[in-house]
Amino acid sequence: MIPELNTDYWHQRWLKGETGWDIGGVSTPLKEYFDQLSDKKIKILIPGCGNAYEAEYLHKKGFENVYIIDLSNAPLKNLKKRVPNFPSEHLLTGDFFTLSNLSFDLIIEQTFFCAINPELRKNYAKQSHKLLNPNGKLVGLLFNDTLNTNHPPFGGNKEEYKKYFLPYFHFKVFATSFNSIKPRQNRELFILFEKKE
Ligand SMILES: C[S@@+](CC[C@H](N)C(=O)[O-])C[C@H]1O[C@@H](n2cnc3c(N)ncnc32)[C@H](O)[C@@H]1O
């Protein structure tokens, strides 16, 4: 049985340092994606951000509108310690699924989708679509591996993911990532999905 993956569950994991997913820096596929973006004014959301190395990287490159959200405030405090001038009003402690009143041009995925109860996957696609501006993009990495069925990280594959995302997005890139970090090589898909109207 899957435990309830609520704030308490995640906050305790942060307090106990049970953060095996944390790679200690921006991942190569996302770094390389960010490096070719030219418009630094775009509004970006990183949901289930954890220590948010991607937000740190983007901020240091001059992206001004990077927002991050996590159920636990522990990793948000870590980011603020590492990057004191990261705008405090862009640090959102809360639930991605109930986030409203904000909209974004880009949503970044990395080991958040695999952390939620698989029953919420359809909702993840719907909520991402809702939070994106016209032509907005969902970009990042999804595991293409079986992983666990009773606790995170939960696995999945292309066929399964198509069901969730095709109703809401045009698939611009949906392929095995060629520049994954070593432990994730050939185990993750790079996605670049564009919002359908
Ligand atoms: C597996 S970790 C990944 C963290 C980060 N993306 C990384 O790659 O290092 C998943 C994160 O999502 C957060 N989380 C889980 N459910 C959430 C939700 N519904 N809304 C916002 N954050 C959530 C957890 O607190 C945790 O920090």
CSV table of C-alpha atoms and ligand atoms in Angstrom, one decimal:
chain,number,residue,atom,x,y,z
A,1,MET,CA,0.0,0.0,0.0
A,2,ILE,CA,1.2,3.5,-0.8
A,3,PRO,CA,1.6,5.7,2.2
A,4,GLU,CA,-0.1,9.1,2.2
A,5,LEU,CA,2.5,11.3,0.5
A,6,ASN,CA,1.5,14.5,2.3
A,7,THR,CA,3.4,17.4,3.7
A,8,ASP,CA,4.3,15.5,6.9
A,9,TYR,CA,5.7,12.6,4.9
A,10,TRP,CA,8.0,14.8,2.8
A,11,HIS,CA,8.9,17.2,5.6
A,12,GLN,CA,10.0,14.2,7.7
A,13,ARG,CA,12.2,12.9,4.9
A,14,TRP,CA,13.8,16.3,4.6
A,15,LEU,CA,14.4,16.5,8.4
A,16,LYS,CA,15.9,13.0,8.5
A,17,GLY,CA,18.0,13.6,5.4
A,18,GLU,CA,16.3,10.8,3.4
A,19,THR,CA,16.9,12.6,0.1
A,20,GLY,CA,18.5,10.0,-2.1
A,21,TRP,CA,17.2,11.8,-5.2
A,22,ASP,CA,19.3,14.9,-4.5
A,23,ILE,CA,22.2,15.1,-7.1
A,24,GLY,CA,23.8,18.1,-5.5
A,25,GLY,CA,23.7,20.4,-8.6
A,26,VAL,CA,21.8,21.1,-11.8
A,27,SER,CA,21.4,18.0,-14.0
A,28,THR,CA,23.2,18.1,-17.3
A,29,PRO,CA,20.1,17.8,-19.6
A,30,LEU,CA,18.5,20.8,-17.8
A,31,LYS,CA,21.7,22.8,-17.7
A,32,GLU,CA,22.1,22.3,-21.5
A,33,TYR,CA,18.4,23.2,-22.1
A,34,PHE,CA,18.7,26.4,-19.9
A,35,ASP,CA,22.0,27.4,-21.7
A,36,GLN,CA,20.2,27.8,-25.0
A,37,LEU,CA,17.3,30.0,-23.7
A,38,SER,CA,17.8,33.6,-24.6
A,39,ASP,CA,14.7,35.4,-23.0
A,40,LYS,CA,15.6,35.9,-19.4
A,41,LYS,CA,12.2,37.5,-18.6
A,42,ILE,CA,10.2,34.3,-19.0
A,43,LYS,CA,8.2,33.1,-16.0
A,44,ILE,CA,9.4,29.7,-14.8
A,45,LEU,CA,8.0,27.3,-12.2
A,46,ILE,CA,9.9,24.4,-10.7
A,47,PRO,CA,7.4,22.2,-8.8
A,48,GLY,CA,8.5,19.7,-6.2
A,49,CYS,CA,11.7,21.7,-6.4
A,50,GLY,CA,13.6,20.2,-3.4
A,51,ASN,CA,17.0,21.9,-3.1
A,52,ALA,CA,16.3,23.6,-6.4
A,53,TYR,CA,19.7,23.7,-7.9
A,54,GLU,CA,18.0,24.4,-11.2
A,55,ALA,CA,16.5,27.6,-9.7
A,56,GLU,CA,19.9,28.6,-8.4
A,57,TYR,CA,21.5,28.0,-11.8
A,58,LEU,CA,18.9,30.0,-13.6
A,59,HIS,CA,19.0,32.8,-11.0
A,60,LYS,CA,22.8,33.1,-11.4
A,61,LYS,CA,22.4,33.3,-15.2
A,62,GLY,CA,20.1,36.3,-14.8
A,63,PHE,CA,16.6,34.7,-15.1
A,64,GLU,CA,14.5,37.1,-13.0
A,65,ASN,CA,11.2,35.2,-12.8
A,66,VAL,CA,11.9,31.8,-11.4
A,67,TYR,CA,9.4,30.5,-8.9
A,68,ILE,CA,9.8,27.3,-6.9
A,69,ILE,CA,7.2,25.3,-4.9
A,70,ASP,CA,7.6,22.5,-2.4
A,71,LEU,CA,5.4,21.0,0.3
A,72,SER,CA,8.2,21.2,2.7
A,73,ASN,CA,9.8,24.5,3.6
A,74,ALA,CA,13.1,22.8,4.5
A,75,PRO,CA,14.6,22.8,1.0
A,76,LEU,CA,13.4,26.3,0.3
A,77,LYS,CA,15.3,27.5,3.4
A,78,ASN,CA,18.4,25.6,2.0
A,79,LEU,CA,18.1,27.6,-1.2
A,80,LYS,CA,17.7,30.9,0.5
A,81,LYS,CA,20.9,30.1,2.5
A,82,ARG,CA,22.8,29.3,-0.6
A,83,VAL,CA,21.4,32.2,-2.6
A,84,PRO,CA,20.4,34.9,-0.2
A,85,ASN,CA,19.3,37.3,-3.0
A,86,PHE,CA,16.8,34.9,-4.5
A,87,PRO,CA,13.5,36.7,-4.3
A,88,SER,CA,11.6,35.5,-1.2
A,89,GLU,CA,8.3,36.0,-2.8
A,90,HIS,CA,9.2,33.4,-5.4
A,91,LEU,CA,9.7,30.7,-2.8
A,92,LEU,CA,6.3,29.0,-2.4
A,93,THR,CA,5.7,26.5,0.4
A,94,GLY,CA,2.6,24.6,-0.7
A,95,ASP,CA,1.0,22.0,-2.9
A,96,PHE,CA,1.6,22.2,-6.7
A,97,PHE,CA,-1.9,20.7,-7.3
A,98,THR,CA,-3.7,23.6,-5.6
A,99,LEU,CA,-1.5,26.4,-6.9
A,100,SER,CA,-3.5,29.1,-8.6
A,101,ASN,CA,-3.5,32.8,-9.4
A,102,LEU,CA,-0.1,32.5,-11.1
A,103,SER,CA,0.8,31.5,-14.7
A,104,PHE,CA,4.1,30.6,-16.3
A,105,ASP,CA,5.8,30.3,-19.7
A,106,LEU,CA,7.8,27.3,-18.6
A,107,ILE,CA,7.4,24.5,-16.1
A,108,ILE,CA,10.5,22.4,-15.2
A,109,GLU,CA,10.2,18.7,-14.3
A,110,GLN,CA,12.8,16.7,-12.5
A,111,THR,CA,12.0,13.8,-10.1
A,112,PHE,CA,8.8,15.5,-9.0
A,113,PHE,CA,6.4,13.5,-11.3
A,114,CYS,CA,7.9,10.2,-10.1
A,115,ALA,CA,7.5,11.3,-6.4
A,116,ILE,CA,3.7,11.8,-6.5
A,117,ASN,CA,1.1,9.0,-6.1
A,118,PRO,CA,0.7,7.6,-9.6
A,119,GLU,CA,-3.1,8.2,-9.2
A,120,LEU,CA,-2.3,11.9,-9.5
A,121,ARG,CA,-0.4,11.7,-12.8
A,122,LYS,CA,-3.4,12.7,-14.9
A,123,ASN,CA,-4.0,15.6,-12.6
A,124,TYR,CA,-0.3,16.6,-12.9
A,125,ALA,CA,-0.8,17.0,-16.7
A,126,LYS,CA,-4.0,18.9,-16.3
A,127,GLN,CA,-2.6,21.2,-13.6
A,128,SER,CA,0.6,21.9,-15.6
A,129,HIS,CA,-1.6,22.8,-18.6
A,130,LYS,CA,-3.7,25.1,-16.5
A,131,LEU,CA,-0.7,26.9,-15.0
A,132,LEU,CA,0.9,27.5,-18.4
A,133,ASN,CA,0.4,30.6,-20.6
A,134,PRO,CA,-0.6,30.1,-24.2
A,135,ASN,CA,2.3,28.3,-26.0
A,136,GLY,CA,3.8,27.6,-22.6
A,137,LYS,CA,6.1,24.6,-22.2
A,138,LEU,CA,6.6,21.7,-19.8
A,139,VAL,CA,10.2,20.6,-20.0
A,140,GLY,CA,12.3,18.1,-18.1
A,141,LEU,CA,12.9,14.5,-17.4
A,142,LEU,CA,10.6,11.5,-16.7
A,143,PHE,CA,11.9,8.1,-15.7
A,144,ASN,CA,11.6,5.4,-18.3
A,145,ASP,CA,12.1,2.6,-15.8
A,146,THR,CA,9.9,0.4,-13.6
A,147,LEU,CA,11.2,1.6,-10.2
A,148,ASN,CA,8.8,1.1,-7.3
A,149,THR,CA,5.1,0.4,-7.0
A,150,ASN,CA,4.5,1.0,-3.3
A,151,HIS,CA,6.7,4.1,-2.5
A,152,PRO,CA,8.4,6.8,-4.4
A,153,PRO,CA,10.1,7.0,-6.9
A,154,PHE,CA,7.4,5.4,-9.0
A,155,GLY,CA,8.3,4.3,-12.5
A,156,GLY,CA,6.6,4.5,-15.8
A,157,ASN,CA,7.1,4.3,-19.5
A,158,LYS,CA,6.4,6.2,-22.7
A,159,GLU,CA,3.1,4.5,-23.5
A,160,GLU,CA,1.7,5.2,-20.0
A,161,TYR,CA,2.9,8.9,-20.1
A,162,LYS,CA,1.2,9.5,-23.5
A,163,LYS,CA,-2.2,8.8,-21.9
A,164,TYR,CA,-1.7,11.6,-19.4
A,165,PHE,CA,-0.1,14.3,-21.5
A,166,LEU,CA,-1.4,13.9,-25.1
A,167,PRO,CA,-4.8,15.5,-24.2
A,168,TYR,CA,-3.1,18.6,-23.1
A,169,PHE,CA,0.2,19.0,-24.9
A,170,HIS,CA,1.9,18.8,-28.3
A,171,PHE,CA,5.0,16.5,-28.0
A,172,LYS,CA,7.9,18.4,-29.4
A,173,VAL,CA,10.6,16.2,-27.8
A,174,PHE,CA,9.8,12.8,-26.1
A,175,ALA,CA,13.0,10.7,-26.4
A,176,THR,CA,15.6,9.0,-24.3
A,177,SER,CA,17.8,11.7,-22.9
A,178,PHE,CA,21.3,11.7,-24.5
A,179,ASN,CA,23.0,13.7,-21.8
A,180,SER,CA,21.7,12.2,-18.5
A,181,ILE,CA,23.9,12.0,-15.5
A,182,LYS,CA,25.6,8.6,-15.3
A,183,PRO,CA,23.3,6.8,-12.8
A,184,ARG,CA,20.2,7.8,-14.9
A,185,GLN,CA,21.7,7.0,-18.3
A,186,ASN,CA,19.2,5.3,-20.6
A,187,ARG,CA,16.6,5.4,-17.8
A,188,GLU,CA,15.0,8.8,-18.5
A,189,LEU,CA,13.2,10.6,-21.2
A,190,PHE,CA,13.7,14.2,-22.1
A,191,ILE,CA,10.4,15.9,-22.6
A,192,LEU,CA,9.5,19.2,-24.3
A,193,PHE,CA,5.7,19.5,-24.4
A,194,GLU,CA,3.9,22.5,-25.6
A,195,LYS,CA,0.5,23.5,-24.3
A,196,LYS,CA,-2.5,22.7,-26.5
A,197,GLU,CA,-5.1,25.5,-26.5
B,1,LIG,C1,11.9,13.3,-5.1
B,1,LIG,S1,12.0,14.9,-4.5
B,1,LIG,C2,12.7,15.8,-5.9
B,1,LIG,C3,13.3,17.2,-5.6
B,1,LIG,C4,14.0,17.9,-6.7
B,1,LIG,N1,13.1,18.1,-7.8
B,1,LIG,C5,15.2,17.2,-7.2
B,1,LIG,O1,15.2,16.7,-8.3
B,1,LIG,O2,16.2,17.1,-6.4
B,1,LIG,C6,10.3,15.4,-4.6
B,1,LIG,C7,10.0,16.7,-4.0
B,1,LIG,O3,8.6,17.1,-4.2
B,1,LIG,C8,8.0,17.6,-3.1
B,1,LIG,N2,6.6,17.4,-3.2
B,1,LIG,C9,5.9,16.2,-3.1
B,1,LIG,N3,4.6,16.4,-3.4
B,1,LIG,C10,4.4,17.7,-3.6
B,1,LIG,C11,3.3,18.5,-4.0
B,1,LIG,N4,2.1,18.0,-4.1
B,1,LIG,N5,3.5,19.9,-4.2
B,1,LIG,C12,4.8,20.4,-4.1
B,1,LIG,N6,5.9,19.7,-3.7
B,1,LIG,C13,5.7,18.4,-3.5
B,1,LIG,C14,8.7,16.9,-1.9
B,1,LIG,O4,8.7,17.6,-0.7
B,1,LIG,C15,10.1,16.7,-2.5
B,1,LIG,O5,11.0,17.8,-2.1
